[in-house]
XYZ file of C-alpha atoms in Angstrom:
407
model
C -32.263 7.202 -16.926
C -32.416 10.303 -18.585
C -30.304 9.937 -22.030
C -29.208 12.097 -24.502
C -31.036 14.545 -25.869
C -33.806 13.694 -22.709
C -34.560 16.790 -20.659
C -32.384 17.923 -17.613
C -30.238 15.255 -16.066
C -30.386 14.886 -12.270
C -26.444 14.553 -10.676
C -24.474 13.922 -7.455
C -20.848 15.486 -6.683
C -18.714 13.774 -5.245
C -15.922 15.820 -3.227
C -17.722 18.787 -4.594
C -15.478 21.282 -2.674
C -12.231 20.208 -4.683
C -11.002 21.336 -7.560
C -13.078 19.012 -9.940
C -15.936 19.830 -8.060
C -16.134 23.520 -8.042
C -15.803 23.449 -12.065
C -17.976 21.227 -12.592
C -20.576 23.678 -10.512
C -19.753 25.732 -12.640
C -20.312 23.761 -15.744
C -23.620 23.143 -13.795
C -24.300 26.593 -13.993
C -23.537 27.474 -17.691
C -26.269 24.672 -18.287
C -29.276 24.536 -16.012
C -31.023 23.247 -18.750
C -29.324 20.571 -18.802
C -28.348 19.751 -14.799
C -29.685 19.391 -12.107
C -27.501 18.103 -9.247
C -29.532 16.746 -6.114
C -26.422 15.852 -4.321
C -23.260 16.355 -3.075
C -20.133 15.375 -0.588
C -17.011 16.388 0.772
C -15.034 15.150 3.114
C -16.147 18.033 5.814
C -13.060 20.346 6.173
C -15.109 23.148 4.373
C -18.406 23.112 5.638
C -19.168 26.552 4.936
C -18.531 26.248 1.015
C -20.692 22.857 0.915
C -23.074 24.475 3.233
C -23.552 27.199 0.138
C -23.295 24.901 -2.016
C -26.074 23.196 -1.248
C -28.322 25.904 -0.798
C -27.969 27.639 -4.165
C -28.932 23.979 -5.991
C -31.141 23.553 -3.985
C -30.048 19.790 -3.698
C -31.686 17.436 -1.419
C -29.061 15.768 0.325
C -25.535 16.261 1.396
C -22.890 13.717 2.895
C -19.560 14.306 4.901
C -17.180 11.544 5.686
C -15.991 13.066 9.093
C -19.473 12.362 11.030
C -18.214 15.291 13.398
C -18.996 17.757 10.667
C -22.903 16.829 10.192
C -24.101 19.271 12.917
C -21.180 21.575 11.828
C -22.808 21.524 8.291
C -26.786 21.839 9.330
C -25.098 24.948 11.558
C -23.201 26.447 8.312
C -26.144 25.780 6.153
C -28.355 28.299 8.112
C -26.257 30.608 8.166
C -25.674 30.794 4.717
C -29.373 31.322 4.548
C -29.096 33.889 6.593
C -26.423 35.583 4.624
C -28.674 35.247 1.784
C -31.337 36.986 2.961
C -33.388 33.918 3.003
C -36.579 33.492 6.255
C -37.402 31.183 7.912
C -39.401 28.446 5.681
C -37.569 30.005 2.311
C -35.273 27.045 2.091
C -35.230 23.647 2.585
C -32.692 21.989 4.597
C -31.323 19.374 2.994
C -30.821 15.176 4.061
C -27.786 15.212 5.999
C -25.528 11.944 5.469
C -22.710 11.782 8.069
C -19.999 8.825 8.468
C -17.092 7.127 6.504
C -19.871 6.007 4.580
C -21.419 8.522 3.756
C -20.266 9.336 -0.044
C -21.320 5.708 -1.029
C -24.387 6.027 0.474
C -24.946 9.322 -1.553
C -23.325 7.709 -4.922
C -26.655 4.963 -4.739
C -29.025 8.282 -4.578
C -31.373 8.113 -7.232
C -29.961 10.625 -10.338
C -28.760 9.799 -13.315
C -24.835 11.003 -13.345
C -22.528 10.687 -10.639
C -19.342 12.867 -10.652
C -16.528 11.627 -8.662
C -14.240 14.110 -8.278
C -13.057 12.439 -4.750
C -9.573 12.546 -4.013
C -6.815 8.995 -3.087
C -8.428 5.713 -3.138
C -11.487 6.656 -0.787
C -13.618 7.258 -4.001
C -12.921 3.171 -4.499
C -16.338 2.342 -2.623
C -18.462 4.835 -3.779
C -17.738 3.802 -7.600
C -18.273 0.627 -7.194
C -21.446 1.849 -5.739
C -22.338 4.082 -8.195
C -22.220 1.386 -10.407
C -24.011 -1.513 -9.167
C -26.983 1.149 -8.740
C -26.662 1.285 -13.143
C -25.458 5.271 -12.390
C -23.965 7.063 -15.083
C -19.951 7.147 -13.654
C -18.029 10.766 -14.751
C -14.637 9.509 -12.845
C -12.216 11.651 -11.825
C -11.179 9.798 -9.315
C -8.583 7.749 -10.896
C -7.428 6.006 -7.604
C -10.709 3.391 -8.110
C -9.206 1.882 -11.154
C -5.670 2.221 -10.324
C -6.392 0.303 -6.919
C -9.693 -1.510 -7.942
C -8.889 -1.682 -11.946
C -10.473 -5.761 -12.015
C -13.465 -4.953 -9.218
C -14.548 -1.449 -11.679
C -14.589 -3.647 -14.738
C -17.120 -5.682 -12.968
C -19.397 -3.339 -11.961
C -19.831 -1.721 -15.521
C -23.347 -2.651 -16.733
C -23.706 -1.512 -20.298
C -20.901 0.604 -22.621
C -21.026 3.894 -21.877
C -22.007 3.852 -18.101
C -18.770 4.615 -17.275
C -16.996 8.190 -18.805
C -13.908 9.758 -18.169
C -13.292 12.847 -16.565
C -9.638 13.242 -16.547
C -8.401 15.480 -19.836
C -5.620 12.851 -21.319
C -8.749 10.128 -21.144
C -11.050 12.161 -21.990
C -9.516 13.273 -25.126
C -8.561 9.857 -26.158
C -12.427 8.917 -25.872
C -12.539 11.444 -28.164
C -10.075 10.780 -30.759
C -11.451 7.225 -30.623
C -14.725 8.219 -32.307
C -12.296 8.815 -34.846
C -11.572 4.741 -35.894
C -12.274 1.359 -35.398
C -11.316 0.129 -32.170
C -9.305 -2.541 -33.930
C -7.453 -0.215 -36.358
C -5.861 1.181 -33.400
C -1.658 1.219 -32.615
C -1.876 2.971 -29.924
C -2.502 5.831 -27.457
C -0.512 8.566 -26.535
C -0.732 10.752 -23.505
C 0.741 13.639 -23.379
C 2.569 15.205 -19.821
C 3.443 18.504 -19.455
C 6.745 17.510 -17.693
C 5.901 19.610 -14.281
C 7.805 21.656 -12.642
C 10.744 19.943 -13.276
C 11.248 19.651 -16.688
C 14.137 19.019 -18.255
C 16.194 18.317 -15.097
C 18.543 15.462 -14.279
C 17.773 13.387 -11.688
C 20.834 14.312 -9.360
C 19.656 17.818 -10.327
C 16.518 16.879 -8.361
C 17.930 15.372 -5.096
C 17.740 19.119 -3.318
C 14.061 20.449 -4.939
C 11.102 21.322 -1.966
C 7.226 20.993 -1.882
C 7.243 24.663 -2.786
C 9.026 24.348 -5.985
C 6.831 20.591 -6.616
C 3.589 22.680 -5.659
C 4.615 25.234 -8.953
C 3.140 23.357 -11.141
C 3.313 25.159 -14.725
C 0.130 24.629 -16.100
C -2.586 22.990 -14.362
C -4.237 24.587 -11.162
C -4.660 21.397 -9.106
C -4.989 19.812 -5.565
C -1.820 19.677 -3.094
C -1.667 14.766 -4.086
C -2.328 15.573 -7.572
C 0.270 18.532 -8.157
C 3.268 16.871 -6.903
C 1.886 12.918 -8.468
C 2.674 15.601 -11.549
C 5.806 16.547 -10.114
C 6.968 13.142 -9.928
C 5.216 12.085 -12.921
C 3.494 9.251 -10.759
C 0.069 10.877 -11.512
C 0.923 10.086 -15.893
C 2.319 6.641 -14.385
C -1.618 5.928 -12.609
C -3.043 7.679 -15.917
C -1.019 4.431 -18.259
C -2.957 2.063 -15.931
C -6.177 3.926 -16.022
C -6.124 4.124 -19.851
C -5.276 0.240 -19.712
C -7.898 -0.355 -17.687
C -10.992 2.134 -19.476
C -9.820 1.159 -23.085
C -8.854 -2.434 -22.699
C -5.750 -1.004 -24.090
C -1.953 -3.490 -23.923
C 0.495 -1.811 -21.768
C 3.629 -1.905 -24.940
C 1.056 0.000 -27.174
C 0.594 2.924 -24.583
C 2.830 5.393 -24.549
C 3.835 9.103 -23.050
C 5.193 12.181 -24.349
C 6.202 15.875 -22.885
C 4.044 18.581 -24.333
C 4.827 21.147 -22.467
C 2.062 23.921 -23.506
C -0.490 21.163 -22.316
C -2.835 22.449 -25.262
C -2.848 18.372 -27.161
C -4.150 16.041 -24.234
C -3.991 12.918 -26.095
C -3.476 11.542 -28.767
C -4.147 7.596 -30.740
C -2.265 6.796 -33.782
C -4.385 4.327 -36.064
C -3.056 1.434 -38.601
C -2.436 3.551 -41.814
C -0.031 6.033 -40.031
C -2.580 8.916 -39.154
C -2.630 10.262 -35.105
C -5.671 12.111 -33.695
C -5.200 14.561 -30.982
C -7.750 16.602 -29.046
C -6.404 19.684 -28.343
C -8.092 22.938 -26.195
C -7.312 25.543 -23.470
C -6.077 23.609 -20.184
C -9.647 24.004 -18.723
C -11.096 21.218 -16.361
C -14.574 23.206 -17.761
C -14.528 21.138 -21.261
C -13.728 17.629 -19.991
C -16.693 17.828 -17.141
C -18.773 18.900 -19.387
C -18.758 16.518 -21.626
C -18.434 13.925 -19.066
C -21.614 14.993 -17.886
C -23.078 15.523 -21.004
C -21.728 12.421 -22.782
C -22.190 11.376 -25.462
C -23.269 15.420 -26.603
C -21.213 18.310 -26.005
C -22.064 21.397 -24.271
C -22.448 24.860 -25.657
C -18.618 26.554 -24.730
C -18.079 24.801 -21.039
C -14.850 26.609 -22.609
C -13.279 28.325 -24.577
C -11.182 27.430 -27.417
C -7.822 28.253 -29.251
C -7.180 30.898 -30.028
C -5.914 30.747 -34.097
C -4.888 33.892 -34.576
C -1.932 34.367 -33.005
C 1.236 33.019 -33.558
C 2.425 29.511 -31.202
C 4.274 26.849 -31.095
C 3.847 23.265 -29.630
C 6.517 21.036 -28.476
C 6.434 17.113 -28.144
C 9.736 15.875 -26.022
C 10.701 12.340 -25.431
C 10.008 11.345 -21.086
C 13.413 11.087 -19.670
C 12.843 7.399 -17.782
C 16.314 8.340 -16.412
C 15.003 11.307 -13.996
C 11.131 9.686 -14.223
C 10.797 6.606 -13.304
C 7.185 6.431 -12.516
C 5.525 6.010 -15.571
C 8.308 2.708 -15.869
C 7.294 1.914 -12.113
C 3.304 2.366 -12.582
C 3.339 0.048 -15.885
C 5.237 -2.636 -13.943
C 2.872 -2.387 -11.195
C 0.262 -2.760 -13.995
C 1.563 -5.359 -15.783
C 1.956 -7.655 -12.505
C -2.257 -6.987 -12.003
C -3.553 -7.866 -9.168
C -3.376 -6.163 -5.526
C -0.139 -4.122 -7.069
C -1.340 -0.977 -8.243
C -3.270 -0.751 -5.339
C -0.132 -1.067 -3.209
C 1.785 1.251 -5.047
C -0.676 4.124 -5.085
C -1.656 3.581 -1.111
C 2.628 3.971 -0.874
C 2.615 6.538 -2.759
C -0.165 8.635 -0.905
C 2.045 8.366 2.083
C 5.015 9.164 0.561
C 3.930 12.457 -0.555
C 2.632 13.380 2.612
C 6.197 12.716 3.672
C 7.723 14.884 1.908
C 5.147 17.882 1.853
C 6.341 17.475 5.674
C 9.494 17.411 5.475
C 10.183 14.038 6.275
C 10.857 12.887 2.957
C 12.904 13.883 0.465
C 11.851 14.312 -3.195
C 13.966 11.345 -4.902
C 13.057 9.087 -1.965
C 9.228 9.347 -2.614
C 9.560 6.950 -5.793
C 12.555 4.810 -3.809
C 10.102 4.197 -1.158
C 7.201 3.555 -3.154
C 9.141 0.793 -5.944
C 10.367 -0.923 -2.814
C 6.942 -1.630 -0.552
C 6.007 -2.317 -3.825
C 8.477 -4.934 -4.351
C 7.907 -6.411 -1.404
C 3.661 -6.910 -1.269
C 3.172 -10.282 -1.121
C 1.763 -11.440 -4.795
C -2.217 -11.493 -4.797
C -3.874 -12.001 -8.737
C -7.738 -11.407 -7.612
C -8.564 -9.077 -4.831
C -12.608 -8.120 -3.410
C -12.929 -5.005 -2.045
C -11.984 -5.997 1.162
C -8.895 -7.763 -0.310
C -7.567 -4.451 -1.834
C -8.489 -2.605 1.001
C -6.011 -4.329 3.043
C -3.612 -4.617 0.725
C -4.027 -0.950 0.788
C -3.396 -0.447 4.745
C -0.721 -3.109 4.897
C 1.073 -0.391 1.874
C 0.495 2.502 3.684
C 1.342 0.998 7.031
C 5.198 -0.435 5.463
C 5.034 2.630 3.434
C 5.349 4.800 7.154
C 7.734 1.959 8.669
C 10.525 3.468 5.648
C 9.884 6.432 6.227
C 10.393 6.610 10.041
C 13.866 4.401 9.288
C 14.788 6.967 6.634
C 14.082 9.687 9.304
C 16.127 7.716 12.310
C 19.378 7.534 9.962
C 19.067 10.565 8.412
C 21.985 12.949 9.186
């Protein structure tokens, strides 16, 4: 395996057509002497983009989760080659893996680093496959840890094998370099507050999906953006921080920081607090994760200290936004409870976007499903997936019931 300062690292990108994946390719473009992409995976809905990425990067293998997309991908690859003026024999057609297990197979492909930028708990099996294969895992798929925390932790073979990509956890990892583990008092995750910061709970009853999608800082996919509006995203990050850094839940706090320039902080026993600050540009934590423990030369630009600015920090309104408390409770319960919460939330977010569930109904329904979920302290991958199936089915039932009684 290529280590720090030892040449080009071979990289596999899972979720290459999504927000994290496309920005990771930007990072690779900026450092061709550091990284070589050997494999790409995507769902199969954007085959034209996936084909163009594969052609540009000259990858060995491409994976699509939708089996019927394999032929479309092959045709799109030839079309992309033709549009770029390539002649027959001037390019190599990559191997194509297709089907629901394609990304999992690709995650174990020979390489140095796997970046998992998939969305949802479908990323859990690829995460486990990458770790079991001994690859360094740059993890942006937080649902892997949330749904399968103990499984993921057990699969980690060395201290630096799992590197976080989320800006908050990347910030914590950087700040933790400033002291010993036994000197840490607490971790502080920052939250932008989303588009509804400052609103009371009763002012959230009639918000629309369009309003919830208008995030003030980050440009993200729809699921993560809605989760940021409810603050479920921040609650899941608390669970993730607990699992990544071994910190008890009562020593992980959340503070609202609307400027999104301080990405998280670590407070030490002597009262010192170290904060990581940078513009809200995901290329920085992506570049750090791909190059860990080394920093890349300017994958993103730093802060402008030549102009005056104000940074605000506010306490979290737990009454209007109970998601963090709900996620902490599920995390403390452990077992499959976090997986149930995440799966139910995915269903409820989809129902909200479709106009079948009000904004406040998302967390109300998720809480009801978590309360009903069977207690299961330890679980295999199959049992985690079964718990998720139950949670999704139960969430759909509750959404249907609510829809039927709507006036």
